[in-house]
Coordinates of C-alpha atoms and ligand atoms in Angstrom, one line a residue:
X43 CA 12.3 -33.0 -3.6
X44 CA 9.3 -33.6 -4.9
X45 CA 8.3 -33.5 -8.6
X46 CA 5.6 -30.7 -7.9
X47 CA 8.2 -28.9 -6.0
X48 CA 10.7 -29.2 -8.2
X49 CA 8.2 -28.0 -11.3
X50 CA 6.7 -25.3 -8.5
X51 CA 11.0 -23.8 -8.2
X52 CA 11.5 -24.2 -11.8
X53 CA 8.8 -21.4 -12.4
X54 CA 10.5 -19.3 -10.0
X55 CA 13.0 -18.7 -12.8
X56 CA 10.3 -16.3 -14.4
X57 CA 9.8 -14.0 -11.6
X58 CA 9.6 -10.5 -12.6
X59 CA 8.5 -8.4 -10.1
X60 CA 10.7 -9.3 -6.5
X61 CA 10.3 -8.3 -2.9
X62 CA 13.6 -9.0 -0.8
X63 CA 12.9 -8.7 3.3
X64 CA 15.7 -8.5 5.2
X65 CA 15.5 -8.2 9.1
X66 CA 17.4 -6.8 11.9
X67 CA 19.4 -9.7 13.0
X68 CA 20.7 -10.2 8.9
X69 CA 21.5 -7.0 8.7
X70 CA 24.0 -6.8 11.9
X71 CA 26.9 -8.8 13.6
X72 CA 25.4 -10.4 16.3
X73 CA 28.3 -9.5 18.6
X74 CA 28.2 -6.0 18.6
X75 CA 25.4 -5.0 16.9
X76 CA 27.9 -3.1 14.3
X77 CA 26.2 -3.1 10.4
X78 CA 27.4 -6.2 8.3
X79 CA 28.6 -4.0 5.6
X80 CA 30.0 -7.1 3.6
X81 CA 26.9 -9.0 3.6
X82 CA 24.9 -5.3 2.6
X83 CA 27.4 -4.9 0.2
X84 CA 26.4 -8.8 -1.3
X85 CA 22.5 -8.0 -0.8
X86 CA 23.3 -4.7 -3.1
X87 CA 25.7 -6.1 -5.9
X88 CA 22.6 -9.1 -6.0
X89 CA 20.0 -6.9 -6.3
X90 CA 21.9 -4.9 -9.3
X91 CA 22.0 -8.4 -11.2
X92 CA 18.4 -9.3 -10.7
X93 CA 17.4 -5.5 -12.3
X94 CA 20.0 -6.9 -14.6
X95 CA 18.5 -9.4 -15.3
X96 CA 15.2 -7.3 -16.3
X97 CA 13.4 -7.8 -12.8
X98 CA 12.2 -5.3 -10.6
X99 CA 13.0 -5.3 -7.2
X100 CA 11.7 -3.5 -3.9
X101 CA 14.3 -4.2 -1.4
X102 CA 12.3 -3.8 2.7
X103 CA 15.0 -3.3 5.1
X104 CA 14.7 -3.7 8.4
X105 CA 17.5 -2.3 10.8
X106 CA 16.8 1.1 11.4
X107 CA 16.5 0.7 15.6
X108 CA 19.6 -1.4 15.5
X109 CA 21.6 0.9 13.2
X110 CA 20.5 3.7 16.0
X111 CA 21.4 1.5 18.9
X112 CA 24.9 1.4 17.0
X113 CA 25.4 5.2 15.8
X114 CA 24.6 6.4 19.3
X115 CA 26.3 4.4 21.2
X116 CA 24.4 1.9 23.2
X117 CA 24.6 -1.0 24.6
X118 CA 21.1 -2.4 25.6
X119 CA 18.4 -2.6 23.5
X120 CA 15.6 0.4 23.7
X121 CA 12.9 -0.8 25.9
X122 CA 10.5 2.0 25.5
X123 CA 8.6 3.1 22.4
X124 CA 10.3 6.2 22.5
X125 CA 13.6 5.2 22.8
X126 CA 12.9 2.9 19.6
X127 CA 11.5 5.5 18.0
X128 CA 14.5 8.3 18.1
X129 CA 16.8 5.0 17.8
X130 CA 15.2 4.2 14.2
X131 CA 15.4 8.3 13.5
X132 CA 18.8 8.4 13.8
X133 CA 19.4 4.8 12.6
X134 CA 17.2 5.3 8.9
X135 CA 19.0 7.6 7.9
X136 CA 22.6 6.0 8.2
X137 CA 21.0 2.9 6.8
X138 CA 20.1 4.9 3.8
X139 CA 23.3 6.8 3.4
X140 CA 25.0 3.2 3.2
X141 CA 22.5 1.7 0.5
X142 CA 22.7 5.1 -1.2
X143 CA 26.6 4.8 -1.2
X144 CA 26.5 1.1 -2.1
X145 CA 23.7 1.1 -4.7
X146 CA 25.4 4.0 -6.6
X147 CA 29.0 2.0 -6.9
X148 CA 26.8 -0.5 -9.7
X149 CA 25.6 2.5 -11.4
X150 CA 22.0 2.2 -9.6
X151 CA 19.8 4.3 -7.6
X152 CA 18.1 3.9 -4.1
X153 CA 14.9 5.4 -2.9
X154 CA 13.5 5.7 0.9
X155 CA 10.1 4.8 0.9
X156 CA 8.7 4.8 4.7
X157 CA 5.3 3.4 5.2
X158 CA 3.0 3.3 7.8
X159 CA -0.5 1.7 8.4
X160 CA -2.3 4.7 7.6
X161 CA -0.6 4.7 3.7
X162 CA -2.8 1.6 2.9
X163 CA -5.7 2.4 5.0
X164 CA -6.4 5.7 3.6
X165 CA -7.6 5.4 0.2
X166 CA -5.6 8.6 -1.0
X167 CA -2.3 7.7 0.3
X168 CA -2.5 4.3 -1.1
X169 CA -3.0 5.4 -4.3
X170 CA -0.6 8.2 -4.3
X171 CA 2.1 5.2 -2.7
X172 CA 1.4 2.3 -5.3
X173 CA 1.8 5.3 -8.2
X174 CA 5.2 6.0 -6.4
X175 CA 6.4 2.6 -6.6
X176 CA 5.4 2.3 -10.8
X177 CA 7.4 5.5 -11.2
X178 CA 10.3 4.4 -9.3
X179 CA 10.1 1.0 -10.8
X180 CA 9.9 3.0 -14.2
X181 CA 12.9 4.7 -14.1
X182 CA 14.8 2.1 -13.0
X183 CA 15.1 2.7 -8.8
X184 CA 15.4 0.4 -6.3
X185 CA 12.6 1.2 -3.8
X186 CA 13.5 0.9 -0.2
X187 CA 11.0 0.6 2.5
X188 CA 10.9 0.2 5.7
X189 CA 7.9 1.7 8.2
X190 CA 8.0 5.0 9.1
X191 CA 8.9 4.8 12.8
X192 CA 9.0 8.2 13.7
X193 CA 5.3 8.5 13.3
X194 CA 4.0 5.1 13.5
X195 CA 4.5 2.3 16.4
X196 CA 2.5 -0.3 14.7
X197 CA 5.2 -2.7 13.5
X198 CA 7.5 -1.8 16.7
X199 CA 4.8 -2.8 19.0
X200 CA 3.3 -4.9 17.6
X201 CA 5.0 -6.9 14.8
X202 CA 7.7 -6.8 12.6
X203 CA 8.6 -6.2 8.6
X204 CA 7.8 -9.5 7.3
X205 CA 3.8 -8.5 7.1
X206 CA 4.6 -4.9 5.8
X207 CA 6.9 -6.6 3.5
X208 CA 3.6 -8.9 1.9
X209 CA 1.5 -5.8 2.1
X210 CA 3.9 -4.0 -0.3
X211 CA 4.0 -7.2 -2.5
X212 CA 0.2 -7.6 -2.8
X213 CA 0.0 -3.7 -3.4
X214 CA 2.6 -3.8 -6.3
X215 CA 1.6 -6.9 -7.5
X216 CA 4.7 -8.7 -6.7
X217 CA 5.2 -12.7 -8.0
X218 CA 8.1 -13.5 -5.3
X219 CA 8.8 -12.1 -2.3
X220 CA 11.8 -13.4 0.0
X221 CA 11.7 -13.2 3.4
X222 CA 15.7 -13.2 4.4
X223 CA 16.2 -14.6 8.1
X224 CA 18.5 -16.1 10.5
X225 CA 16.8 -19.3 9.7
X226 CA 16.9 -21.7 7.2
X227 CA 13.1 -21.8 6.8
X228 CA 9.8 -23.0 8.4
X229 CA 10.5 -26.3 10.6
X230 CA 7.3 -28.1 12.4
X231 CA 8.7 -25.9 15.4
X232 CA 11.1 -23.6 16.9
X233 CA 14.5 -25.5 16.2
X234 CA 16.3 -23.5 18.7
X235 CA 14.0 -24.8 21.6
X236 CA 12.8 -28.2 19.8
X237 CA 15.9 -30.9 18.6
X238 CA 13.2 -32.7 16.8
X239 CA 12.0 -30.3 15.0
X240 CA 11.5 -31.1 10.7
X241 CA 12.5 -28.8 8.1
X242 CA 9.6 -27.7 6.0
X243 CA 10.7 -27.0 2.0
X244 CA 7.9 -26.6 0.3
X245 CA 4.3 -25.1 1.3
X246 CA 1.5 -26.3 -1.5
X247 CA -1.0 -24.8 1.0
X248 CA -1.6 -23.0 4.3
X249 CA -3.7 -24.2 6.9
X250 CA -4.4 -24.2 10.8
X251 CA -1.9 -27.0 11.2
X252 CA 0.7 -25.2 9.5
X253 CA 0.4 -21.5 11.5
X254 CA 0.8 -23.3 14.2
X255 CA 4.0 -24.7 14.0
X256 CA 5.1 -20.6 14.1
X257 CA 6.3 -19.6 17.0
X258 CA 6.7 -16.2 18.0
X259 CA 10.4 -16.3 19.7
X260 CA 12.9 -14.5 18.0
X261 CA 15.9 -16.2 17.3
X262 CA 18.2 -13.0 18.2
X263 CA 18.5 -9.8 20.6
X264 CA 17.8 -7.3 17.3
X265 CA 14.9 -9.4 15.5
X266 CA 10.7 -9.2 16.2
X267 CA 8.5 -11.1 15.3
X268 CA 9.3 -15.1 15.3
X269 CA 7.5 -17.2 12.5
X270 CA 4.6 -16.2 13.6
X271 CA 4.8 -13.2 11.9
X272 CA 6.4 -14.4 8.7
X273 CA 3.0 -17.3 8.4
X274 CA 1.1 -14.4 8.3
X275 CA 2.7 -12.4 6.0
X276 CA 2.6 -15.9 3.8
X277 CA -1.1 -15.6 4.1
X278 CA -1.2 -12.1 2.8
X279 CA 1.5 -12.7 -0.4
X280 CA 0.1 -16.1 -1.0
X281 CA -3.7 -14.6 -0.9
X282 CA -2.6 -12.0 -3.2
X283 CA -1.3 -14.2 -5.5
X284 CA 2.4 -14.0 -4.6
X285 CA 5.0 -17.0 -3.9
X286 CA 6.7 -16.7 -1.1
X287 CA 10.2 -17.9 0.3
X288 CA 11.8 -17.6 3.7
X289 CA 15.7 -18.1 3.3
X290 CA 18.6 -18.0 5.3
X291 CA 20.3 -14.5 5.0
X292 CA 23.6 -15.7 6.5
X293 CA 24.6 -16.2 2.9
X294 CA 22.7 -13.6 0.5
X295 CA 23.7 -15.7 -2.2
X296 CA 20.5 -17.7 -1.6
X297 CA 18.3 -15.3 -3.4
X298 CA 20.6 -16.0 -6.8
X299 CA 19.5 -19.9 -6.1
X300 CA 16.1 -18.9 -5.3
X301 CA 15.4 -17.2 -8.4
X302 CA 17.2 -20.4 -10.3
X303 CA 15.2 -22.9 -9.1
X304 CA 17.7 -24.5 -6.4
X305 CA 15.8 -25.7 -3.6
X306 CA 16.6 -23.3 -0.8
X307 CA 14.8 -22.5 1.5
X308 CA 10.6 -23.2 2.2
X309 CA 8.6 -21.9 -0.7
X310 CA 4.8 -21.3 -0.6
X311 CA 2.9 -21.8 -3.5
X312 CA 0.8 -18.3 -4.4
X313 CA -3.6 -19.9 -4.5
X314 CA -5.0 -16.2 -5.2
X315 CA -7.7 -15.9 -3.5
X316 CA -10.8 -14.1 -5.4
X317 CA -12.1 -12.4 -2.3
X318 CA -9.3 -11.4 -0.6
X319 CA -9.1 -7.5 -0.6
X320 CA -6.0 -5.6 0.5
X321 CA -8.0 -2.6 1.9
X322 CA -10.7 -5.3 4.2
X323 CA -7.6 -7.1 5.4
X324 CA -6.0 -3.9 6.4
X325 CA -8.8 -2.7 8.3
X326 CA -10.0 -6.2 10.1
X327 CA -7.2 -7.8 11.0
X328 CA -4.0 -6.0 10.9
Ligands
LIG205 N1 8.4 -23.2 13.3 C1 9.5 -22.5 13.3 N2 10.4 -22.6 12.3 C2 11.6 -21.9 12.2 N3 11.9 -20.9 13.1 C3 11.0 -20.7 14.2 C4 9.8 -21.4 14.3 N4 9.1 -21.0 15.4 C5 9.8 -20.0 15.9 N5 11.0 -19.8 15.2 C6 12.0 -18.8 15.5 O1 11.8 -17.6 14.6 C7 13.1 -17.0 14.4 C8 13.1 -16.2 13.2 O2 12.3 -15.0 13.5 P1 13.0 -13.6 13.7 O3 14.1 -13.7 14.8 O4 11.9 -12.6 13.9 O5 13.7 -13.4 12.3 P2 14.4 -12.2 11.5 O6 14.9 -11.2 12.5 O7 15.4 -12.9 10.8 O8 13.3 -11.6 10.7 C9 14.0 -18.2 14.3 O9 15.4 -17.9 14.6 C10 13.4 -19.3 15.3 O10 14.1 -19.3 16.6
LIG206 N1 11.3 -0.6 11.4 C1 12.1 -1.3 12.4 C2 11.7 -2.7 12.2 C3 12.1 -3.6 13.2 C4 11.7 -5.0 12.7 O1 10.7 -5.3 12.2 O2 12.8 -5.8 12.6 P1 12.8 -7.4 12.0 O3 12.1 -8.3 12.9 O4 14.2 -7.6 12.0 O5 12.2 -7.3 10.7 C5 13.6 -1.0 12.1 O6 13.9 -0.7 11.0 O7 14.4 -1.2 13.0

């Protein structure tokens, strides 16, 4: 590790405001499909430290199509919008009836808070959502979002969590947000298809070089999205003025390191950018 790098994880210590991104393929057993309740119950019990600790967190959970896929039954994985759709209705709200159960065993308190594009587009939702999150920061919740799926196909069609995930951060004013995956990190391409492939730790600075090594396979049958997406939600939380980390969720545990400076993990460096604007971003490119 370099000395920057190790000076740039040292400050991570600090962090007081924290986004936590788990996806799909973390959040299941790969075999069946089944909820990991062990490793939700880790995610929970770690989150109730860091509040310990004096942090806020805003926990975005992915899951809600797989947890679906599960409670009813199937087998395959839903092919049409539709099908994802009523999947993710029935699948939210078991998800949130397990963090509700979990969250309460350390004394703490979960909210659901379902986004969609529109909530940051429209001037009047945004507001109304970024004055929900204060209050349930406030009184001490743990704010639980996901996109509202029901209503909105914009992440299923199109992408995943990992850029609603920076779009919460840069609208709370976040200073970490960790992107849990079934990777260890960013490597200069996809390791599962490329032997030779380099492990990247530590992200000073994003250019056209570097979203390219993102690819946009998924690494499982449950996950969206690739690296790709998660390069462009680095964009949006470094932009903002957020750090970023992309971990590997197979052992939650990594967020504890994280947020005491182990080197775990890629981390890019927040370089707030004066002119970026949530709102001109939301309409142009996403
Ligand atoms: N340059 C890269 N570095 C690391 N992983 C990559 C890269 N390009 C593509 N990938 C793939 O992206 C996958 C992670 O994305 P995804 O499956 O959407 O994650 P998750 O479901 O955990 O959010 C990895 O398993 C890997 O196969
Ligand atoms: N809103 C969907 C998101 C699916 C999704 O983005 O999954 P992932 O690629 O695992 O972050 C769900 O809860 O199933």
């Amino acid at each position: 590790m370099t000395e920057s790098e190790r000076q740039m994880r040292e400050k991570l210590k600090g962090k007081k405001r924290i986004v936590i991104k788990i996806g799909s393929s973390s959040l299941t057993h790969p075999e069946t499909g089944e909820l990991n309740l062990y490793k939700i119950e880790k995610l929970v019990r770690i989150i109730c430290d860091l509040k310990g600790e004096g942090r806020d967190v805003v926990l975005v959970s992915s899951g809600a199509i797989a947890a679906g896929r599960q409670a009813l039954g199937g087998q395959k994985r839903p092919t049409t919008i539709s099908e994802k759709q009523a999947y993710a209705a029935v699948g939210q709200a078991r998800l949130m009836m397990v963090y509700q159960r979990l969250f309460s065993e350390y004394n703490s308190i979960a909210a659901q808070v379902l986004m969609t594009k529109d909530t940051m587009t429209n001037d009047a939702s945004r507001y109304n959502a970024q004055n929900t999150f204060d209050e349930l920061l406030n009184l001490g919740a743990v704010p639980i979002v996901n996109e509202n799926d029901t209503v909105s196909t914009h992440e299923i069609q199109f992408g995943d969590n990992d850029r609603l995930s920076a779009v919460v951060s840069a609208l709370i004013g976040a200073d970490l947000l960790i992107l849990l995956s079934d990777i260890d990190g960013l490597y200069t391409d996809d390791p599962r298809k490329n032997p030779d492939a380099k492990f990247v730790s530590f992200i000073p600075e994003i250019n056209e070089e570097l979203m390219g090594m993102g690819k946009d396979s998924s690494g499982s049958d449950v996950g969206t999205g690739g690296m790709t997406a998660k390069l462009v939600a680095a964009r949006i939380a470094t932009d903002s003025g957020c750090d970023m980390v992309i971990a590997n969720a197979s052992d939650v545990m990594v967020i504890h390191d994280i947020v005491n400076g182990e080197p775990r993990g890629s981390l890019f460096l927040a370089h707030p950018n004066l002119d970026f604007d949530l709102m001109d971003y939301m309409n142009s490119k996403y």
